[in-house]
Tab-separated table of C-alpha atoms and ligand atoms in Angstrom:
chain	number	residue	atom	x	y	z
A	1	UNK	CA	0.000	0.000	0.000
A	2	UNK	CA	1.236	3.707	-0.630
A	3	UNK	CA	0.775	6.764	0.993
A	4	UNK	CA	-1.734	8.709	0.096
A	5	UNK	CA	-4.196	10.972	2.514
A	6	UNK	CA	-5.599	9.293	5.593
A	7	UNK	CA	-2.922	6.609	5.664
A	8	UNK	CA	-1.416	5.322	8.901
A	9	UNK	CA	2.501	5.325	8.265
A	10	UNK	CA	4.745	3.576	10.658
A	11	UNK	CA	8.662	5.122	10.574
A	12	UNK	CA	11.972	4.994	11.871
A	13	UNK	CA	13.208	8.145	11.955
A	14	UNK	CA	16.757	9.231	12.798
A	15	UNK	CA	17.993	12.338	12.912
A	16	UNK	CA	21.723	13.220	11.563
A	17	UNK	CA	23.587	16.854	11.381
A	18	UNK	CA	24.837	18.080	8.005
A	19	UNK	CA	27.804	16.189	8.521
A	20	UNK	CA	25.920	12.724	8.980
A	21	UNK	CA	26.679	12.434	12.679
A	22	UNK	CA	23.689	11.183	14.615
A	23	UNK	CA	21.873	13.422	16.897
A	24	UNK	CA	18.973	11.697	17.890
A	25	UNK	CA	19.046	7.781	17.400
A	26	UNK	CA	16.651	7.481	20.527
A	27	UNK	CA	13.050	6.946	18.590
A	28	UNK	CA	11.623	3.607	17.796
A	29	UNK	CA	9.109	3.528	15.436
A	30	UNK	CA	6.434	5.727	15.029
A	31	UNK	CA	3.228	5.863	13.461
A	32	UNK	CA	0.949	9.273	12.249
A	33	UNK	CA	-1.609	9.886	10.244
A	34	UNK	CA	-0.573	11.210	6.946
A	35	UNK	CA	-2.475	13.710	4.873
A	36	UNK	CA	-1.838	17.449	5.920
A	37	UNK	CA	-2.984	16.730	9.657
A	38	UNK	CA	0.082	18.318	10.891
A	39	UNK	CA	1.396	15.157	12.625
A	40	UNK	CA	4.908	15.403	11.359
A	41	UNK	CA	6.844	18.238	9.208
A	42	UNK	CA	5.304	19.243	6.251
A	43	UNK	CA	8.312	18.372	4.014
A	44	UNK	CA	8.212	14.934	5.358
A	45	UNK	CA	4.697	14.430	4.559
A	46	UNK	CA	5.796	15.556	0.710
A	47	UNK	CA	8.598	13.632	0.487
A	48	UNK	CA	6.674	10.111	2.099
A	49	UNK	CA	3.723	10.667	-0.396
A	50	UNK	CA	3.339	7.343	-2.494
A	51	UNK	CA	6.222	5.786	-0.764
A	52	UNK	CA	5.558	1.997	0.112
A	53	UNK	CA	7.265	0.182	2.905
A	54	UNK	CA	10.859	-0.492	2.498
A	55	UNK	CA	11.687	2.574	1.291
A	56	UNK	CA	14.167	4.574	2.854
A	57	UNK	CA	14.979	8.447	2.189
A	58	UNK	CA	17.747	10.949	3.166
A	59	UNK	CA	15.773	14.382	3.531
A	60	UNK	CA	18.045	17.525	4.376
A	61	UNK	CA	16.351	20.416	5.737
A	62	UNK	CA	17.189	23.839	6.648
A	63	UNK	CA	16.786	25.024	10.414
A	64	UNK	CA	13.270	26.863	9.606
A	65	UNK	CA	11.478	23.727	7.660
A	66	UNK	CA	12.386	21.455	10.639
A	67	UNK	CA	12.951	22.899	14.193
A	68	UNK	CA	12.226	26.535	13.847
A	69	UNK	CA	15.158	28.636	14.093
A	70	UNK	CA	15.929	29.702	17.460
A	71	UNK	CA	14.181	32.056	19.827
A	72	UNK	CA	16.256	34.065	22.424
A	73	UNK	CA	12.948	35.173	24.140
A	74	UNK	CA	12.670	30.960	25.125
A	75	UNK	CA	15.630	31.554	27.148
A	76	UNK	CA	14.994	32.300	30.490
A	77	UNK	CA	17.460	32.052	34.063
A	78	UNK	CA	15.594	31.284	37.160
A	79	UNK	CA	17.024	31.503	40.760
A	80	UNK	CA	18.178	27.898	41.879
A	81	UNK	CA	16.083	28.376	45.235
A	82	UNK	CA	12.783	29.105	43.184
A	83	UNK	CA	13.094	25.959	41.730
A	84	UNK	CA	11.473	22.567	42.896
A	85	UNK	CA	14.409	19.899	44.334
A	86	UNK	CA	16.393	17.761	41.916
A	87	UNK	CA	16.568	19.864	39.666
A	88	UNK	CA	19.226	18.912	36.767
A	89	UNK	CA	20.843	19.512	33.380
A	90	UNK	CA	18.594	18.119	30.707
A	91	UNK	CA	15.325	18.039	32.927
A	92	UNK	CA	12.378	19.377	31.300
A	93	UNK	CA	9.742	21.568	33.416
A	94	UNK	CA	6.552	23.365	32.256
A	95	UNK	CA	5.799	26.841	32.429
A	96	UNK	CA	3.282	29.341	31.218
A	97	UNK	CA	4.494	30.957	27.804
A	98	UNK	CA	4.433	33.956	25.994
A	99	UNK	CA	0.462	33.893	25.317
A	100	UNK	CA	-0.019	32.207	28.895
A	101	UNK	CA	-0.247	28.832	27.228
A	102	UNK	CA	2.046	25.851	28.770
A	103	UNK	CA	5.736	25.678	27.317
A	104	UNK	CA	8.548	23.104	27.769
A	105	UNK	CA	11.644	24.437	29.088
A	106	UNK	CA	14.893	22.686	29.278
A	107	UNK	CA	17.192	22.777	32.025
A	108	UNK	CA	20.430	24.367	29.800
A	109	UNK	CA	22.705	24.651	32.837
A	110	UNK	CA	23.076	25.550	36.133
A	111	UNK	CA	25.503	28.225	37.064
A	112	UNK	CA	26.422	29.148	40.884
A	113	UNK	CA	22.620	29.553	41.869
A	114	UNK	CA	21.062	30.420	38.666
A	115	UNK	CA	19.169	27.871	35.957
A	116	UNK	CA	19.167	28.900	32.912
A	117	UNK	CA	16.436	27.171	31.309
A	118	UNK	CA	15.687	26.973	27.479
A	119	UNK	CA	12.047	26.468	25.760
A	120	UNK	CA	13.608	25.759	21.962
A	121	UNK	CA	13.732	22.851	20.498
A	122	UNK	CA	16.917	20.846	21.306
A	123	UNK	CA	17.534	20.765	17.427
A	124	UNK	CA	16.036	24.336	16.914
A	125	UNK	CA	18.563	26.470	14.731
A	126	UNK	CA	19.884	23.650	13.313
A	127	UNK	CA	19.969	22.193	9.455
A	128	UNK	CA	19.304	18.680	9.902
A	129	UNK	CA	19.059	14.938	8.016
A	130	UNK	CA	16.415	12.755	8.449
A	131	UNK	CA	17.247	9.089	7.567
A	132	UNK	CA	13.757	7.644	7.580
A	133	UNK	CA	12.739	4.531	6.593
A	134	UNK	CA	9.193	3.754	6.400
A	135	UNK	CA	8.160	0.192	8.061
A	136	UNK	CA	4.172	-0.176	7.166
A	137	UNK	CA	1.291	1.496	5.673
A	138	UNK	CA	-2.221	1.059	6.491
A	139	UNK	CA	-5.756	2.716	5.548
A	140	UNK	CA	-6.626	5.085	9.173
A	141	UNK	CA	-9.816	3.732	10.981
A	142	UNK	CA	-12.969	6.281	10.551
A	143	UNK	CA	-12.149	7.169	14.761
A	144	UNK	CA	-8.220	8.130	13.620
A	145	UNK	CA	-9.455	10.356	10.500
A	146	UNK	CA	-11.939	12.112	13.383
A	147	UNK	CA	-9.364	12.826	15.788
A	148	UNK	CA	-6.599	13.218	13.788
A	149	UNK	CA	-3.765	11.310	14.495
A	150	UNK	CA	-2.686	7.730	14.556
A	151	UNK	CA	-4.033	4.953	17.231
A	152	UNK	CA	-2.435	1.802	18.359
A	153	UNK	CA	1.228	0.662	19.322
A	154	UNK	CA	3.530	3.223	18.060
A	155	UNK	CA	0.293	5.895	18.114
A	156	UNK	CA	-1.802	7.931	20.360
A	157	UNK	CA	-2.720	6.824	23.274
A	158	UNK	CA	-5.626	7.989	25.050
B	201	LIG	ZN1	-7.543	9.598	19.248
């Protein structure tokens, strides 16, 4: 089966810099509901249309058509003290964003007694290759075409 709109499409995704050296190997497979539903980059979805399974593609993109380019106004430093125990490098916390709406931070460092805490996208700023390979196609159930993205193992779950 290809894939066309309101497909299921399982992947393994990895994600190399321009040089080919891996920066994200840690995804299994995934699975999303293709056809413009916004469930993965929009220059995946064009590049995966009437693929089958098996195939594999090398897509390079620039910073803007996959992370986002980088925001300073995401970086933020917070006094150590204000911050809840345990706090390390790499942790992730939630706080309210620009338009009051909730926003993953990262935990960048922590100097002397301030965190400096970043809401961009590890990979934001950053041309990037995506070495997918695409394990499965099926049709999406009437219930996945309603709520717009995938069900089942490597989907949504409720
Ligand atoms: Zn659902």
């Amino acid at each position: 089966m290809k894939i066309t709109k309101d497909t299921v499409v399982t992947l393994t995704v990895r994600i190399a810099d321009k040089q080919g050296r891996l920066l994200d190997q840690s995804r299994g497979s995934e699975a999303y509901l293709h056809g413009g539903y916004g469930n993965t980059l929009e220059k995946i979805e064009a590049a995966l249309e009437g693929r089958e399974p098996g195939d594999q593609l090398t897509l390079q993109l620039s910073a803007q058509d996959a992370f986002g380019e980088r925001d300073e106004n995401l970086v933020r430093t917070i006094a150590k003290r204000d911050f809840p125990p345990g706090v390390k490098v790499g942790g992730v916390l939630e706080l309210p964003g620009e338009q009051g709406q909730r926003q993953a931070f990262r935990v960048a460092r922590i100097k002397g007694d301030t965190v400096h805490l970043d809401g961009n996208h590890p990979l934001a700023g950053q041309d990037v290759r995506f070495l997918i390979k695409v394990q499965g196609v099926r049709a999406a159930t009437p219930e996945e075409i309603q709520h717009r993205h995938a069900h089942g193992e490597h989907g949504h779950h409720h």
